[in-house]
Short mmCIF file of C-alpha atoms and ligand atoms in Angstrom, two decimals:
data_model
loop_
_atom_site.label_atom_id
_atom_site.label_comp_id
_atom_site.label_asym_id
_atom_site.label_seq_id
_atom_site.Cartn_x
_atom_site.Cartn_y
_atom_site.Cartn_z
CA UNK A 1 112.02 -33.45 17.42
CA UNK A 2 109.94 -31.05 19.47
CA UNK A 3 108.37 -28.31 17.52
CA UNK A 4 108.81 -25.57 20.86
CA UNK A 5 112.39 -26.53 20.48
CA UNK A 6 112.55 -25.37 16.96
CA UNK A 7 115.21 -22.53 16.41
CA UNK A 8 114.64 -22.96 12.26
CA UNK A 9 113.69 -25.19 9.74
CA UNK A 10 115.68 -28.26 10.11
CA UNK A 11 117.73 -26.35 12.95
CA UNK A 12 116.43 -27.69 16.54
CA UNK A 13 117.76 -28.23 20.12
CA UNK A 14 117.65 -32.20 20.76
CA UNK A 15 118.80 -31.88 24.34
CA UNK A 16 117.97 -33.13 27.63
CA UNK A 17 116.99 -31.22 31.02
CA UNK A 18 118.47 -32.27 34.21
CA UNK A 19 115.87 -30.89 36.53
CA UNK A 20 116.91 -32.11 40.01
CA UNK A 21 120.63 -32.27 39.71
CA UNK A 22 122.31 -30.19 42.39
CA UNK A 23 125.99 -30.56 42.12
CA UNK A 24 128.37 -30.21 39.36
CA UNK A 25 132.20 -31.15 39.53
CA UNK A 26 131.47 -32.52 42.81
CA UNK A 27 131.47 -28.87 43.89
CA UNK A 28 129.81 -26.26 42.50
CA UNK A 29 125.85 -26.09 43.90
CA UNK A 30 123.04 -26.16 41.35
CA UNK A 31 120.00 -24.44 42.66
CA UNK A 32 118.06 -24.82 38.71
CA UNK A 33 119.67 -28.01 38.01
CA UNK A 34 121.46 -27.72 34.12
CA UNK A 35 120.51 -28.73 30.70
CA UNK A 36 122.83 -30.70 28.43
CA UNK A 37 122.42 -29.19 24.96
CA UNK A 38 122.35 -30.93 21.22
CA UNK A 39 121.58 -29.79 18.54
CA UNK A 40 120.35 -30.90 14.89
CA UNK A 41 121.29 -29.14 11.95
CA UNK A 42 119.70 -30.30 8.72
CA UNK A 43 120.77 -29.59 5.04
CA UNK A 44 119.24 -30.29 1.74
CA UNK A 45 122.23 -33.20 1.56
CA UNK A 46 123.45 -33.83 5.17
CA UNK A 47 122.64 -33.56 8.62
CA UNK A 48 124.46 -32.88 11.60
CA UNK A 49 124.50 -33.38 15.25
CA UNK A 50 126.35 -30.73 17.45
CA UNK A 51 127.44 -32.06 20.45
CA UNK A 52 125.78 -35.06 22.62
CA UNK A 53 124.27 -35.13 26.04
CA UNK A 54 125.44 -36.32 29.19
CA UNK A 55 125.47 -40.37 29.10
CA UNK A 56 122.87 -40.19 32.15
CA UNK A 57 120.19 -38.97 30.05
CA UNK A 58 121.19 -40.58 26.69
CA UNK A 59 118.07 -41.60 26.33
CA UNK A 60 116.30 -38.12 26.19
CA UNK A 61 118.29 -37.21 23.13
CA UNK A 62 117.48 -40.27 21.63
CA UNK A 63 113.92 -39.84 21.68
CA UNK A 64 114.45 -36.53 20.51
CA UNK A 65 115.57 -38.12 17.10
CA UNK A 66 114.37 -41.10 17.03
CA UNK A 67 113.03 -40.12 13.63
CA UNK A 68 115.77 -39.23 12.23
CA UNK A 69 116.91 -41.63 9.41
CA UNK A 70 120.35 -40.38 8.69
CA UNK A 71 123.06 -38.28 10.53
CA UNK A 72 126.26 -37.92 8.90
CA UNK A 73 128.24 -35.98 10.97
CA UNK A 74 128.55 -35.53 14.82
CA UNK A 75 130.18 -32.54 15.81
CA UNK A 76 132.36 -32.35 18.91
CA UNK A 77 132.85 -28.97 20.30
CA UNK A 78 133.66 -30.52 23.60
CA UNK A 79 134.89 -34.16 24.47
CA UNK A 80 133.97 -33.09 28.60
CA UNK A 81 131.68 -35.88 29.18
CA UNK A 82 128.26 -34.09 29.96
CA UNK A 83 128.16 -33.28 25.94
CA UNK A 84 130.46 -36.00 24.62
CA UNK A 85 128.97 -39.02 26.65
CA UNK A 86 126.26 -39.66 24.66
CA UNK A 87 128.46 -39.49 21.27
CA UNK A 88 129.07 -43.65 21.48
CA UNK A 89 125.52 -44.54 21.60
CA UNK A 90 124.78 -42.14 18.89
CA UNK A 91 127.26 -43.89 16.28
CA UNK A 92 126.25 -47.32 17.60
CA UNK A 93 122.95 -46.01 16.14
CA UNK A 94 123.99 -44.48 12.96
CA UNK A 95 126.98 -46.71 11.56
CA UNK A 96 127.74 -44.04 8.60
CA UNK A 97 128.37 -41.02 11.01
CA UNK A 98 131.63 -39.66 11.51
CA UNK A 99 132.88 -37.05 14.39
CA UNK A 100 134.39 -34.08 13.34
CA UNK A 101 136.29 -32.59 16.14
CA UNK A 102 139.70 -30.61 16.93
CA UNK A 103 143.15 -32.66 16.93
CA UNK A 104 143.14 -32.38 20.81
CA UNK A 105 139.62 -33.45 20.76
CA UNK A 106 139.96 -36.59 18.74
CA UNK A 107 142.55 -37.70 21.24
CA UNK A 108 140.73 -36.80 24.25
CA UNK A 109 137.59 -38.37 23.17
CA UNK A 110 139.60 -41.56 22.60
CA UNK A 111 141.10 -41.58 25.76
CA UNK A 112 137.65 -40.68 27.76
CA UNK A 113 135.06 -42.47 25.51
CA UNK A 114 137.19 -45.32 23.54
CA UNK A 115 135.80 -44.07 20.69
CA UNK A 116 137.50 -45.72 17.49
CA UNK A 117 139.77 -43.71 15.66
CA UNK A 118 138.51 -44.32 12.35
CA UNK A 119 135.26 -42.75 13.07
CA UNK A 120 136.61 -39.61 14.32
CA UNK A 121 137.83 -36.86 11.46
CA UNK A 122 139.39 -33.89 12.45
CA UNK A 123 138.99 -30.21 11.58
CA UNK A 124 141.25 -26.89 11.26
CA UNK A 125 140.56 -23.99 12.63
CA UNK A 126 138.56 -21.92 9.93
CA UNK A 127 137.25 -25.33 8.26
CA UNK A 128 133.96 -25.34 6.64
CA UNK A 129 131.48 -27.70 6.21
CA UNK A 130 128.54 -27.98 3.63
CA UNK A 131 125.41 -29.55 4.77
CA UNK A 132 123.57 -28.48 1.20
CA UNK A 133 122.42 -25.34 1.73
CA UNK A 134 123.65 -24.60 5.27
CA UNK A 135 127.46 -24.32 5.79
CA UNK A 136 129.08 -25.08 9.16
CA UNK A 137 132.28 -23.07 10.27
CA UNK A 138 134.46 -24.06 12.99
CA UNK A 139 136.43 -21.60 14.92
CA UNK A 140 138.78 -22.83 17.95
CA UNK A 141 138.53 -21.69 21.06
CA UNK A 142 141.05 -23.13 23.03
CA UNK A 143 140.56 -23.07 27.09
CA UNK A 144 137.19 -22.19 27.09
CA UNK A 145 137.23 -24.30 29.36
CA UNK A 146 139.29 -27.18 28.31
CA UNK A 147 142.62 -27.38 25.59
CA UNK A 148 140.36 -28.71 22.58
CA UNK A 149 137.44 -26.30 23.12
CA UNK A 150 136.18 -25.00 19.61
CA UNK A 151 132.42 -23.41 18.85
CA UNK A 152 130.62 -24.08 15.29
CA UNK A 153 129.30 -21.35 13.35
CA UNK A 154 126.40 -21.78 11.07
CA UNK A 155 127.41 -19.42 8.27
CA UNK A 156 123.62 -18.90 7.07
CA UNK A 157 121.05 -18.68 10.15
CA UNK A 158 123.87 -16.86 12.10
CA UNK A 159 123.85 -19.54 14.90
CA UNK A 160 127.09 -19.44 16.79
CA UNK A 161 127.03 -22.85 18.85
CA UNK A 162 129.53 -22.09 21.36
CA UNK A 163 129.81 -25.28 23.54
CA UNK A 164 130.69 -24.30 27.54
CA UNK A 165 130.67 -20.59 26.53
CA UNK A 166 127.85 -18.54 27.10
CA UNK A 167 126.09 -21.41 29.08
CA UNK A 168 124.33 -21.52 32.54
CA UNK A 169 123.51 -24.06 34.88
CA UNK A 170 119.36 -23.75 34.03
CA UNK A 171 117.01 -26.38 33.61
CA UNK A 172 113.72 -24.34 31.45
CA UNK A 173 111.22 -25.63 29.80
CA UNK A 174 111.99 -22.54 27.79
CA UNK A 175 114.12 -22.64 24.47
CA UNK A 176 115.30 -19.18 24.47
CA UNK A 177 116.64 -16.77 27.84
CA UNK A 178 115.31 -13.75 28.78
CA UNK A 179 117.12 -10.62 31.06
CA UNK A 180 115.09 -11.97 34.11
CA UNK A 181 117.42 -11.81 37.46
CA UNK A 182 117.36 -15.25 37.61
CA UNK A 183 119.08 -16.37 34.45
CA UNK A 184 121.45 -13.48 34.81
CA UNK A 185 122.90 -14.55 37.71
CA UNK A 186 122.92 -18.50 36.49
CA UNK A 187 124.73 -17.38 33.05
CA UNK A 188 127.34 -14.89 35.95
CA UNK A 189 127.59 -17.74 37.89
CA UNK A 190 128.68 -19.97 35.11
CA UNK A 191 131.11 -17.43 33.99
CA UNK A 192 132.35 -16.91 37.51
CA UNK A 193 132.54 -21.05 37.90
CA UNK A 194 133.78 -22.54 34.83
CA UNK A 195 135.39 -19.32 32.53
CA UNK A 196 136.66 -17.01 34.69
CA UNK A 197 140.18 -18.88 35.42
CA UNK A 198 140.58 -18.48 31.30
CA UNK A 199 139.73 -14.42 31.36
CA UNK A 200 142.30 -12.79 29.75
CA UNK A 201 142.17 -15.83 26.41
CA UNK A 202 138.63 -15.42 26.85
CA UNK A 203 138.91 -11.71 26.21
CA UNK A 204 140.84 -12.61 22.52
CA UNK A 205 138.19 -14.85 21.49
CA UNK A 206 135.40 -12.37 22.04
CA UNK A 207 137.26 -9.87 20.09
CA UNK A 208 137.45 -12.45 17.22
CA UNK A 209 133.73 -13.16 17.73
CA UNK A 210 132.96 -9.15 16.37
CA UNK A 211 134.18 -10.48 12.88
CA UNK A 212 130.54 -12.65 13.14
CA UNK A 213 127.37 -11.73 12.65
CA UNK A 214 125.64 -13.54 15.33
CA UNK A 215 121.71 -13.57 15.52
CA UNK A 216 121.91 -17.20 18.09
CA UNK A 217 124.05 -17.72 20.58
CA UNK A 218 123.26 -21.64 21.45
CA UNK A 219 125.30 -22.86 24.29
CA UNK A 220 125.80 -26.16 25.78
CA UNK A 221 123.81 -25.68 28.93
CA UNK A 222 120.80 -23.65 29.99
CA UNK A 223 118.55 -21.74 27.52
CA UNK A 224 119.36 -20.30 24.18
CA UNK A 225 119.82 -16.69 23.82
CA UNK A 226 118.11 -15.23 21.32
CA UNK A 227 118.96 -11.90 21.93
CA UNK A 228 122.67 -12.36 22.21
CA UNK A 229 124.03 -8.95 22.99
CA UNK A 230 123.30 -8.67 26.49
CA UNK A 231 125.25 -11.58 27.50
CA UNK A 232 128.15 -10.88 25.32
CA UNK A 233 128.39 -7.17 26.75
CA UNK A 234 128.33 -8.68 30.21
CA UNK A 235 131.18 -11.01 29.08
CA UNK A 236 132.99 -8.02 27.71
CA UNK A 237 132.43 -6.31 31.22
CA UNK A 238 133.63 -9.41 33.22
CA UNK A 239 136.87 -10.24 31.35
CA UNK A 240 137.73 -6.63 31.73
CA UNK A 241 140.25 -5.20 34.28
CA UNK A 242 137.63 -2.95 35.63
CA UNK A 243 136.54 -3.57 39.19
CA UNK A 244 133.34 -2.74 41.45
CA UNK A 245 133.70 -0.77 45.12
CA UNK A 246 133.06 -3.95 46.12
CA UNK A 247 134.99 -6.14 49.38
CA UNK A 248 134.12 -10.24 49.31
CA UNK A 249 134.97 -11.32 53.07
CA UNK A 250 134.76 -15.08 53.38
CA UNK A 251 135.12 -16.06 57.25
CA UNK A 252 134.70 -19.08 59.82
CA UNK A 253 134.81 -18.17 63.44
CA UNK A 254 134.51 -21.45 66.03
CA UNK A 255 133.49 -19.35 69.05
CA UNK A 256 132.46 -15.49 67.88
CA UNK A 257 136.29 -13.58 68.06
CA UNK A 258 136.64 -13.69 64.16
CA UNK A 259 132.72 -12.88 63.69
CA UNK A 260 132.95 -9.90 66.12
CA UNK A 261 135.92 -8.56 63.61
CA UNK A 262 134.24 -9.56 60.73
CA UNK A 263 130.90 -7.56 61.71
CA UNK A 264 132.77 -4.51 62.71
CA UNK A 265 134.70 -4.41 59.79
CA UNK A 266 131.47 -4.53 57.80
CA UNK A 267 130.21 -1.73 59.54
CA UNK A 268 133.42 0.37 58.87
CA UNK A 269 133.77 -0.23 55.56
CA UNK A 270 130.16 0.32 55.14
CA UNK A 271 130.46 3.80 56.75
CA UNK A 272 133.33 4.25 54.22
CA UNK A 273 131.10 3.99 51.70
CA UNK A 274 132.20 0.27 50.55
CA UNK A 275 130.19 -2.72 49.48
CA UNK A 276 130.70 -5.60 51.91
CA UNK A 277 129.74 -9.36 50.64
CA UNK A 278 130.34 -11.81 53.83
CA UNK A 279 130.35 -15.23 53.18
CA UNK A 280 129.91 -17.62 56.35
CA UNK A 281 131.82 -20.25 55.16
CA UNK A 282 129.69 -23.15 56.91
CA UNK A 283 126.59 -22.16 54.74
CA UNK A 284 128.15 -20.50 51.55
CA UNK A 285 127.24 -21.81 48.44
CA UNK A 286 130.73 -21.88 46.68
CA UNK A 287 128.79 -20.54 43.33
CA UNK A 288 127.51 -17.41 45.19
CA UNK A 289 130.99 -16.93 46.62
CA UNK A 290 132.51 -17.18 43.03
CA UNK A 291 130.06 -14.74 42.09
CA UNK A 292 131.29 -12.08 43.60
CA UNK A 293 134.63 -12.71 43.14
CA UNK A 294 133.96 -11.61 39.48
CA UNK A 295 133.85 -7.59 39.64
CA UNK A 296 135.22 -7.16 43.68
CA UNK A 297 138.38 -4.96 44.06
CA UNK A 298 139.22 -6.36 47.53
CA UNK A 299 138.98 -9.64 49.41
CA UNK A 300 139.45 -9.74 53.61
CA UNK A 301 140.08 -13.69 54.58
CA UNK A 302 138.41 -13.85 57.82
CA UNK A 303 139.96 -16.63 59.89
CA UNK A 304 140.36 -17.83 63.58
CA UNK A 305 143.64 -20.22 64.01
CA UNK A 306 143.10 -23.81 63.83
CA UNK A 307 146.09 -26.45 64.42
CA UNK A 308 148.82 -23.44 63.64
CA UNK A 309 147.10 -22.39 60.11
CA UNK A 310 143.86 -21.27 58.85
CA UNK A 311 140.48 -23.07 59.71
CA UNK A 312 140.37 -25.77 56.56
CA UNK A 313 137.51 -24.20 55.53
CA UNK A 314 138.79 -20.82 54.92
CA UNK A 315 141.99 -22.81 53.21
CA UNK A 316 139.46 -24.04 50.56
CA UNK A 317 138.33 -20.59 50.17
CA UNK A 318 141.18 -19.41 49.30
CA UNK A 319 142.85 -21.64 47.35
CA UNK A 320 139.49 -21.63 44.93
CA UNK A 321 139.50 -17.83 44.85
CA UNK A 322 143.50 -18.34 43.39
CA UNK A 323 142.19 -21.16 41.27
CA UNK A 324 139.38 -19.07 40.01
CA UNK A 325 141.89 -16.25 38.87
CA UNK A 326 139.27 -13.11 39.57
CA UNK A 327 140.18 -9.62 38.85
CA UNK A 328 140.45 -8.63 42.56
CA UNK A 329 143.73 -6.26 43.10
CA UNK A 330 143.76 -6.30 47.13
CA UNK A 331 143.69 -8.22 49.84
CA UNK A 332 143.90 -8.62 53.49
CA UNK A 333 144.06 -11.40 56.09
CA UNK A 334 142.16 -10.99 59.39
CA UNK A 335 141.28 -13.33 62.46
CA UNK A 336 141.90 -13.96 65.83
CA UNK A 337 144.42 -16.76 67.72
CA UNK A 338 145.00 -18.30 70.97
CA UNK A 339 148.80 -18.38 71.42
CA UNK A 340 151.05 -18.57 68.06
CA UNK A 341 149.56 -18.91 64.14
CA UNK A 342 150.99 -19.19 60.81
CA UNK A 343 147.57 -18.47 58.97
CA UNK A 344 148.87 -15.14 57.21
CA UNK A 345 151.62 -16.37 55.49
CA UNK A 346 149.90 -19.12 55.12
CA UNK A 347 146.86 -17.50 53.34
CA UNK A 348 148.48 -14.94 51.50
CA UNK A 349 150.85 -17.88 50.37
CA UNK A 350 147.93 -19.67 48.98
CA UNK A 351 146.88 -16.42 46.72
CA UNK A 352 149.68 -15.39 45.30
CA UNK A 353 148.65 -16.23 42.03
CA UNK A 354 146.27 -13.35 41.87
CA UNK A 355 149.33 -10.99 42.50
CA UNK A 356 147.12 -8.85 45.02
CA UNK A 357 148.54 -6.25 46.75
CA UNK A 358 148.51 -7.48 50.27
CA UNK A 359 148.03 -5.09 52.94
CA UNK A 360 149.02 -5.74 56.92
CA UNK A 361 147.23 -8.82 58.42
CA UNK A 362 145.27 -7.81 61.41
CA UNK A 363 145.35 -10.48 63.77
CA UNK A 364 144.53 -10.77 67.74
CA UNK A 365 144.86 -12.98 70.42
CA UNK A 366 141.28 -13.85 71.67
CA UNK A 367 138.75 -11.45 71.76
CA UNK A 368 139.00 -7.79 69.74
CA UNK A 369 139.32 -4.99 72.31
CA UNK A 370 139.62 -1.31 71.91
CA UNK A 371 142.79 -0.94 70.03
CA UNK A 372 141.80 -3.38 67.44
CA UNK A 373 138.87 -2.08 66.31
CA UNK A 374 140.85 0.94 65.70
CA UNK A 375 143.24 -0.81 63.80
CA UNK A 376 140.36 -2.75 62.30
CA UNK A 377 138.92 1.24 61.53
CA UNK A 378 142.71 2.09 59.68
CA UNK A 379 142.31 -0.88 57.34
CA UNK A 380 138.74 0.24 56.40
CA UNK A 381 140.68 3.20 55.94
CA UNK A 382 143.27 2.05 53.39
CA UNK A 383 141.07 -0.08 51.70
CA UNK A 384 138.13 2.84 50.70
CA UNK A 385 141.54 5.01 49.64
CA UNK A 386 143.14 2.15 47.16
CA UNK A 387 138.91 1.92 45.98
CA UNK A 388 139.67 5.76 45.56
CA UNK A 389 142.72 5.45 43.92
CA UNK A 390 141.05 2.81 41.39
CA UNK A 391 138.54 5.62 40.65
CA UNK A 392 136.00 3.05 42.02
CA UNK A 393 134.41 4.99 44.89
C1 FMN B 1 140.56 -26.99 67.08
C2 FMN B 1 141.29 -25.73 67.42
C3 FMN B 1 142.60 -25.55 67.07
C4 FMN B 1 143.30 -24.39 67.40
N1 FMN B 1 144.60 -24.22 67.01
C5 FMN B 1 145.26 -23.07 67.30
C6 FMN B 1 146.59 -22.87 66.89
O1 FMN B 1 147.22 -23.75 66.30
N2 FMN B 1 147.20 -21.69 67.18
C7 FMN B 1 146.55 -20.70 67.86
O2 FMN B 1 147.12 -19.63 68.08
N3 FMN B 1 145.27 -20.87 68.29
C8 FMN B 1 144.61 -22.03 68.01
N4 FMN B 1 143.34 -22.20 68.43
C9 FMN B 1 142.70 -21.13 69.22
C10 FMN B 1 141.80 -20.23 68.38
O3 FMN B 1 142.45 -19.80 67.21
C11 FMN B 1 141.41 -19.04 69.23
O4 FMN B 1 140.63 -19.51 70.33
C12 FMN B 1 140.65 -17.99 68.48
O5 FMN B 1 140.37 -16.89 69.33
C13 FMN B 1 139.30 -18.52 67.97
O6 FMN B 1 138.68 -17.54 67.22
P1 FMN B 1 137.09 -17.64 66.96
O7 FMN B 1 136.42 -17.23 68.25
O8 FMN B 1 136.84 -16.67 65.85
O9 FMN B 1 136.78 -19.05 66.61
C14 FMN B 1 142.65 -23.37 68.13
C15 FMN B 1 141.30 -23.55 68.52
C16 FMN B 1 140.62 -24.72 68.16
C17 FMN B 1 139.19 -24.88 68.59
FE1 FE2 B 2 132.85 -28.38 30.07
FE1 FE2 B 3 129.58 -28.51 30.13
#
């Protein structure tokens, strides 16, 4: 084990850093890579492994404890292969071990890893494990982010291990976080990427996380935080219902109509006193985007017509904002056509699972003239007075 990776005695992260990796879920942009966390919990009797790593780097956690004669327990908090992967090798290695996991993990990890059903135990919410001297608790968590989610509690150093929650996509060389912009927004944009579809559950289970006393919060990617409270308060913040004077305006334009809408509409809402995040959808990063979807009030769909809908691009955009199930409680669709378009209904079709209050589409043929931008001015309008009305402004 390293010693700069020691969080106690006998308590150390055994993980791996994946420095250069850029996308995860075939999606989501990495600009700091991840890290796949493990980690080794020691007691005077037994020893534990919490979680794996992903199979690509199993042999980083091996190294990591290559010394270690015995482990008699892994513990599966998550059977999503980036932290279960590495769970065959590890009993191929160490023939005693068992996996301790939830009901719906044992049969997911079975399914996904073919690993034999005799060497996986499993455990019920509230179970507690003795290690001699250190005392493991598990606590289920379901859908945070998948159904057999659960985070491990080590009763006497106050570590919560908390799997998927709490994480970021951040490759450090550095055990523990720090407030620094930079891992703010990663652990946001995890939130905004991964947790955020599972808000209002999510909001439960930090209300039953008050009842710890929590010193570590060790997640399964990106650095450790040491100094827990500032990341659970910004949960607390992000699963609420409050929203931010903020508009997100995702947009494609093919030849400048839709752009010269979008940028005036900026500029009017901006006069009204209202944030405007634009995202040009042929550059976006679909993490930024999903970053601001987590505290706006209001989201404008900018999009020219394309084969009777939306351009595809702005489709995607809007069926991950639904997916993504953000606070936002308006909306509006904008964008210019040549002769006959379905794209509102068609938009506002593909959100209705954020139950937004939709108001009027504004949508011209060809370029904007005169009386659009005036219409274009009324919607600023009715957007900075429902802001108003949601005592955001
Ligand atoms: C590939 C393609 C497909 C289009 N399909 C439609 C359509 O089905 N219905 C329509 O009204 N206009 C359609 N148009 C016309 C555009 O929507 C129209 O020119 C619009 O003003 C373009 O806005 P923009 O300048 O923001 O790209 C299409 C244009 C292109 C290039
Ligand atoms: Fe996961
Ligand atoms: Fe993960």
């Amino acid at each position: 084990m390293l010693e700069s990776k020691k969080m106690r005695d006998g308590v150390y992260w055994v993980g791996a850093n994946d420095w250069d990796r850029r996308m995860f879920d075939a999606l989501i942009p990495l600009p700091d890579g991840t890290s796949y966390n493990a980690y080794l919990v020691q007691g005077k009797e037994k020893t534990a492994l919490i979680d794996s790593v992903d199979p690509l780097f199993a042999d980083v956690l091996m190294n990591h404890i290559k010394d270690v004669a015995k482990i008699d327990y892994v513990i599966s908090n998550h059977a999503e292969q980036d932290h279960s992967g590495t769970i065959p090798a590890v009993l191929s290695k160490y023939p005693a071990a068992k996996v301790l996991t939830h009901p719906k993990g044992k049969t997911l990890l079975m399914s996904h890893l073919s690993i034999d059903e005799e060497r996986i135990e499993v455990v019920e919410d509230g179970d507690t494990l003795d290690l001699g001297g250190r005392t493991l608790e598990f606590i289920f968590m379901p859908w945070v982010h998948w159904p057999e989610t659960m985070v491990t509690y080590l009763v006497e150093d106050r570590i919560l291990f908390s799997c998927d929650l709490f994480g970021s996509h951040l490759a450090t060389s550095k055990l523990y976080s720090s407030k620094e912009e930079k891992v703010t927004e990663a652990i946001k944009r995890y939130y905004a990427e991964v947790m955020m579809p599972f808000r209002s559950l999510i909001r439960k289970h930090l209300a039953k996380l008050d009842n710890f006393d929590i010193e570590i919060i060790a997640p399964s990617h990106g650095p450790v935080h040491n100094e827990p409270e500032f990341v659970i308060k910004s949960h607390k913040e992000w699963v609420g219902e409050e929203n931010k004077n903020i508009v997100v305006m995702p947009f494609i334009s093919m030849h400048g109509s839709t752009l010269s809408m979008v940028d005036y509409l900026t500029d009017a809402l901006s006069e009204e006193g209202v944030e405007v995040v634009r995202y040009d959808l042929t550059v976006t990063d679909a993490g930024r985007y999903a970053v601001s979807l987590v505290d706006a009030a209001t989201i404008v769909v900018a999009t020219p017509s394309f084969l009777t809908g939306a351009h595809p691009l702005v489709v995607s955009a809007a069926f991950l904002a639904n997916a993504l199930r953000p606070k936002l409680k308006h909306g509006v669709v904008i964008g210019s056509y040549g002769w006959g378009t379905r794209m509102a209904d068609q938009i506002t079709d593909l959100m209705k699972g954020l139950k937004l209050d939709m108001f009027d589409p504004v949508l011209i043929k060809g370029a904007p003239v005169k009386e659009n931008f005036e219409a274009l001015d009324a919607l600023a309008a009715t957007i900075k007075a429902k802001h108003v009305e949601l005592g955001i402004v």
